[in-house]
Short mmCIF file of C-alpha atoms in Angstrom, two decimals:
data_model
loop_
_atom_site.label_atom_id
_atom_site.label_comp_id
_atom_site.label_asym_id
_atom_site.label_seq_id
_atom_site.Cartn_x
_atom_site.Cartn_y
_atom_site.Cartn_z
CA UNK Y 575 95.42 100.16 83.56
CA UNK Y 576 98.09 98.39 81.40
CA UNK Y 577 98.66 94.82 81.32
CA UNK Y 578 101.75 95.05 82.49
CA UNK Y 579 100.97 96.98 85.70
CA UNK Y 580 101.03 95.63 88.99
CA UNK Y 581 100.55 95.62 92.60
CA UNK Y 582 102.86 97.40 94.77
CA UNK Y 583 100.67 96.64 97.83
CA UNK Y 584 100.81 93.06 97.39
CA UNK Y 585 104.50 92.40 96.31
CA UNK Y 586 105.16 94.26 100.34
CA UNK Y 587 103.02 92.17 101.82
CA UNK Y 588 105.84 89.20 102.15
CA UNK Y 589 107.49 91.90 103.96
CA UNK Y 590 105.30 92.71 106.46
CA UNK Y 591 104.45 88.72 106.68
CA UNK Y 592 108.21 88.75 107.75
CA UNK Y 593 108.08 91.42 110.60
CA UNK Y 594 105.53 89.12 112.74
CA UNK Y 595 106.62 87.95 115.84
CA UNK Y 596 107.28 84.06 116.28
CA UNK Y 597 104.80 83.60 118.88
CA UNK Y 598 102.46 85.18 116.99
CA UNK Y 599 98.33 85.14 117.81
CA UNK Y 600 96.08 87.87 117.23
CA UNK Y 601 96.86 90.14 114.60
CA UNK Y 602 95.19 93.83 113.74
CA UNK Y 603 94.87 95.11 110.04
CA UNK Y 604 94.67 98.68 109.81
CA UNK Y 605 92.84 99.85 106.51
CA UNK Y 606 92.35 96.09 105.08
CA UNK Y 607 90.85 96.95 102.26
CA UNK Y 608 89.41 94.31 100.60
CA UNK Y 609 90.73 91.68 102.57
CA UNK Y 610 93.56 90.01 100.81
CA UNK Y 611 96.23 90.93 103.51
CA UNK Y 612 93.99 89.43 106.22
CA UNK Y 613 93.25 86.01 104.13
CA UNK Y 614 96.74 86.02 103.88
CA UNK Y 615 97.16 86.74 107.71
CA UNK Y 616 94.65 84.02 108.66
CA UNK Y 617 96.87 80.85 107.61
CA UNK Y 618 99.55 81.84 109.85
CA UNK Y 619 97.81 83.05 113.53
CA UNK Y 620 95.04 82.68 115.23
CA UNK Y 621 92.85 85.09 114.49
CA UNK Y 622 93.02 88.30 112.59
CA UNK Y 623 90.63 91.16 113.25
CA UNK Y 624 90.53 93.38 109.89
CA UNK Y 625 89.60 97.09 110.17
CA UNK Y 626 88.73 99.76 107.61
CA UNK Y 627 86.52 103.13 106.86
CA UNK Y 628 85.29 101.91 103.82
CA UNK Y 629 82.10 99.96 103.93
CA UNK Y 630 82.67 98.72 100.55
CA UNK Y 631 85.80 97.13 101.33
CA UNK Y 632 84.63 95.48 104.52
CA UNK Y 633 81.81 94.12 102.30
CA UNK Y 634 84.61 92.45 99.95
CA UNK Y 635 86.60 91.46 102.66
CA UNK Y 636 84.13 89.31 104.49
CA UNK Y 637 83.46 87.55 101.16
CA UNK Y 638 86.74 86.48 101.20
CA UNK Y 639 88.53 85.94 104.32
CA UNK Y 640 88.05 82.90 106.40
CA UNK Y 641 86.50 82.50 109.64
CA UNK Y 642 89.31 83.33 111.79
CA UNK Y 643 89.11 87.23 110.30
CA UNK Y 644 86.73 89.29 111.97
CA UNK Y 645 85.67 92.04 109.42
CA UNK Y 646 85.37 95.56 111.30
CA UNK Y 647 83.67 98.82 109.83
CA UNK Y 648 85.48 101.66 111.55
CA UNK Y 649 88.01 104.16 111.76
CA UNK Y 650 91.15 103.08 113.91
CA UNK Y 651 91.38 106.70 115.22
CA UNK Y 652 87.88 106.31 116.95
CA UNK Y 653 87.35 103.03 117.77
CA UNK Y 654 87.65 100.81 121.17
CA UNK Y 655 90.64 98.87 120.37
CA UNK Y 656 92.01 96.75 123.50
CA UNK Y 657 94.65 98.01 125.64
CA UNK Y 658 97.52 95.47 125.12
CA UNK Y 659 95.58 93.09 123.35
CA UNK Y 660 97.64 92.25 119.89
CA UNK Y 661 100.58 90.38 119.10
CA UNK Y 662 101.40 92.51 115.90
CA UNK Y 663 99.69 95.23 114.44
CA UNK Y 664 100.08 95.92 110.59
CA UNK Y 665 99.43 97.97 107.96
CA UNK Y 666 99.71 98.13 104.09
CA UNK Y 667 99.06 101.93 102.47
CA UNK Y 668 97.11 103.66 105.29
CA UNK Y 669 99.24 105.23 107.55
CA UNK Y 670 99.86 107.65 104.88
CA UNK Y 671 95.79 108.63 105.46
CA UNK Y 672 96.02 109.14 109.72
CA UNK Y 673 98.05 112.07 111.59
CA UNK Y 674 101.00 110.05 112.25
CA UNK Y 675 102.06 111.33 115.79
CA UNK Y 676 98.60 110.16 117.30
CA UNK Y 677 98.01 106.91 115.28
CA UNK Y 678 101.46 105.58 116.14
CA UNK Y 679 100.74 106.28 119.98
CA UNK Y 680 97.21 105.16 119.54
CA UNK Y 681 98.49 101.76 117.91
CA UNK Y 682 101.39 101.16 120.38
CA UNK Y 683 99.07 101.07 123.41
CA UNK Y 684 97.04 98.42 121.66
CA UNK Y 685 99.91 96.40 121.36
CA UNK Y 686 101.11 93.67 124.14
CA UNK Y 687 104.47 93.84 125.53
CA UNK Y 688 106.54 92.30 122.99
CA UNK Y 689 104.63 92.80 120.36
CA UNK Y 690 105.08 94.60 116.58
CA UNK Y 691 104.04 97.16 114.82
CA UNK Y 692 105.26 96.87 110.86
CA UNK Y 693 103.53 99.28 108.63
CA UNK Y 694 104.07 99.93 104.60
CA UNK Y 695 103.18 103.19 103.44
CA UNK Y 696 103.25 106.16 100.58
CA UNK Y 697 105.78 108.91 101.38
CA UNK Y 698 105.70 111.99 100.28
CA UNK Y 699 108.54 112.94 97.00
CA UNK Y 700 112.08 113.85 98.65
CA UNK Y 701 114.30 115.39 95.85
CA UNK Y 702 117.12 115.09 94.65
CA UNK Y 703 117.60 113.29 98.08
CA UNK Y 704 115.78 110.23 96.86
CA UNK Y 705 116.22 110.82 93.16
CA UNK Y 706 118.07 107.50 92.98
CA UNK Y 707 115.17 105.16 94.64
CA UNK Y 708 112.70 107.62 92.74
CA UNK Y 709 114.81 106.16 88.96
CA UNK Y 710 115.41 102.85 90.42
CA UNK Y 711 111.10 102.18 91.07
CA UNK Y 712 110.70 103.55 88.01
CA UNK Y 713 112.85 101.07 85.79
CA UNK Y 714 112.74 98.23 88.16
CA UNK Y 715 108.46 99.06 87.77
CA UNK Y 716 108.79 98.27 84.04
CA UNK Y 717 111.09 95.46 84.35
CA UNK Y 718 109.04 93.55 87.02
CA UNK Y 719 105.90 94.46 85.21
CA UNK Y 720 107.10 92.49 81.62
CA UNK Y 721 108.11 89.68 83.62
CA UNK Y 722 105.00 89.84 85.92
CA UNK Y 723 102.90 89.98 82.96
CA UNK Y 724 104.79 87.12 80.99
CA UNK Y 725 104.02 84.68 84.33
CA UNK Y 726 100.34 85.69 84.33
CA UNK Y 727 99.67 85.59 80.42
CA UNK Y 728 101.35 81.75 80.66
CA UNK Y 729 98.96 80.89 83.21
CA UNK Y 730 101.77 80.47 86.20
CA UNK Y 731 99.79 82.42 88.71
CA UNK Y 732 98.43 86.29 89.76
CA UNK Y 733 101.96 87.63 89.85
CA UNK Y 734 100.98 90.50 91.74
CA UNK Y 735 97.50 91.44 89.56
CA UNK Y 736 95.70 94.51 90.63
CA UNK Y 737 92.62 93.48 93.01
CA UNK Y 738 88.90 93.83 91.15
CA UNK Y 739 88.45 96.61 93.44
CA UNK Y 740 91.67 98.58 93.20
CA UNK Y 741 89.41 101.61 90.82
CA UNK Y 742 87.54 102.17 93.99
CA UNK Y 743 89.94 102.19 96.90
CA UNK Y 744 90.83 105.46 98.39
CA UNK Y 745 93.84 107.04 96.89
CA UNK Y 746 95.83 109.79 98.53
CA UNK Y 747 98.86 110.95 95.86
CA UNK Y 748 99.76 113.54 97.78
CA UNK Y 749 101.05 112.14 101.02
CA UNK Y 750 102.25 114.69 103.64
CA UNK Y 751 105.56 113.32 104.90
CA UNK Y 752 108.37 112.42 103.13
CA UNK Y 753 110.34 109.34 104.86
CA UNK Y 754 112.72 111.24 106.69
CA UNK Y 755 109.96 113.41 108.85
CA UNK Y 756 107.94 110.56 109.27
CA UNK Y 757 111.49 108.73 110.90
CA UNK Y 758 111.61 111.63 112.89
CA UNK Y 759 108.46 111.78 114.03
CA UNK Y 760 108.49 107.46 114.90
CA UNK Y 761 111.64 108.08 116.46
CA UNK Y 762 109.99 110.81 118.75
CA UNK Y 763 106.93 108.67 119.23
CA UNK Y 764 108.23 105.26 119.78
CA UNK Y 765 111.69 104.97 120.91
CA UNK Y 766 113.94 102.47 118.62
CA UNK Y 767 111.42 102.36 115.37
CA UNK Y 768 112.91 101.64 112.30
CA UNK Y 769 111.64 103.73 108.95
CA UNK Y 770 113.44 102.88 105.80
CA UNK Y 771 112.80 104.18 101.91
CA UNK Y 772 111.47 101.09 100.16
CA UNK Y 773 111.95 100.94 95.93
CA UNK Y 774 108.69 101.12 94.78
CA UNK Y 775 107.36 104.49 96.66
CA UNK Y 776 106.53 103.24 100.06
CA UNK Y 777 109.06 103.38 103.07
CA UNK Y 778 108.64 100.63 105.70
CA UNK Y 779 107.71 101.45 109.61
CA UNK Y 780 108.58 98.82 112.25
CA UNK Y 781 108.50 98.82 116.03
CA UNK Y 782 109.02 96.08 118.56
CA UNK Y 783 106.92 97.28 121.92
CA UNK Y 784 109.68 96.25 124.94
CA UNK Y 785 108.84 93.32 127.01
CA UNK Y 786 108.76 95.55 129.85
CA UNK Y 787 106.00 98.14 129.21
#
């Protein structure tokens, strides 16, 4: 990994920090990883229950998250979440991993009226229809990464560092859906979702459940 790489998983995560509701309480964390999302979670609501497959990464996260995260070993497809129980539900690079259709239905139910699903996620390559977002991540990459790297090496801060564990996280580089089918498919599934391409090759999902269901 080169020192001037960095962390397109973290550098979204102020974007999914500004999708949450204002009355905001109980959040969800679907494929935590190693917990840095939920730590960062846990100083703005109440309480943050952090899910993922990986027993590893639970392991790191409950090292590091305070003790308003609860730390859960499981797959979100399978287990018991609560019917209407969350305020927001969100996600940084797994939705990619779960059939999309049932996840997004599974994952709306578990959300209380009101509440928001925001999700950050790989696509699948969409040329020459996103040629210019493909040329744009790949300069702005660079760029960011020489300034990233100048901030760190003077001692100003992470600047978006790779986590320790980032070697053994689950990778999938060959997504299925490219951002316009998985817009269709939230569209289909949750009436008034928003999917947009993001730069650095991850589109953005959110949904606001109505008040009324």
């Amino acid at each position: 990994m080169g020192a001037l790489d960095w962390d397109h998983n973290a550098f979204y995560q102020r974007v999914l920090l500004g999708k949450l509701p204002r009355r905001c309480r109980r959040v969800l964390d679907v494929g935590c990883g190693a917990g840095a999302f939920a730590a960062r979670l846990a100083a703005r609501v109440e309480h943050v229950d952090a899910m993922d497959i990986s027993p590893v990464m639970i392991e790191r996260a409950e090292e590091r998250t305070p003790d308003n995260v609860a730390c859960v070993l499981g797959d979100v497809m399978r287990y018991p979440l609560p019917e209407a129980h969350y305020d927001a539900i969100v996600s940084v690079t797994a939705l990619h991993h779960l059939p999309l259709h049932d996840a997004l239905q599974r994952l709306s139910r578990a959300l209380r009226p009101g509440g928001v699903l925001a999700a950050v996620a790989l696509p699948r390559p969409d040329l020459p229809r996103e040629l210019p977002a493909e040329l744009l991540g790949a300069v702005g990459h660079r760029l960011l990464g020489v300034g990233f790297g100048a901030l760190r090496a003077a001692g100003r801060g992470e600047w978006f560092r790779h986590e320790p564990t980032h070697d053994v996280m689950p990778v999938n580089l060959d997504p299925p859906l490219t951002t316009r089918q998985v817009r269709r498919i939230a569209e289909a599934t949750l009436p008034g979702s928003h999917v947009r391409r993001l730069v650095f090759w991850r589109y953005l999902l959110h949904w606001q459940r109505p008040d009324s269901a």
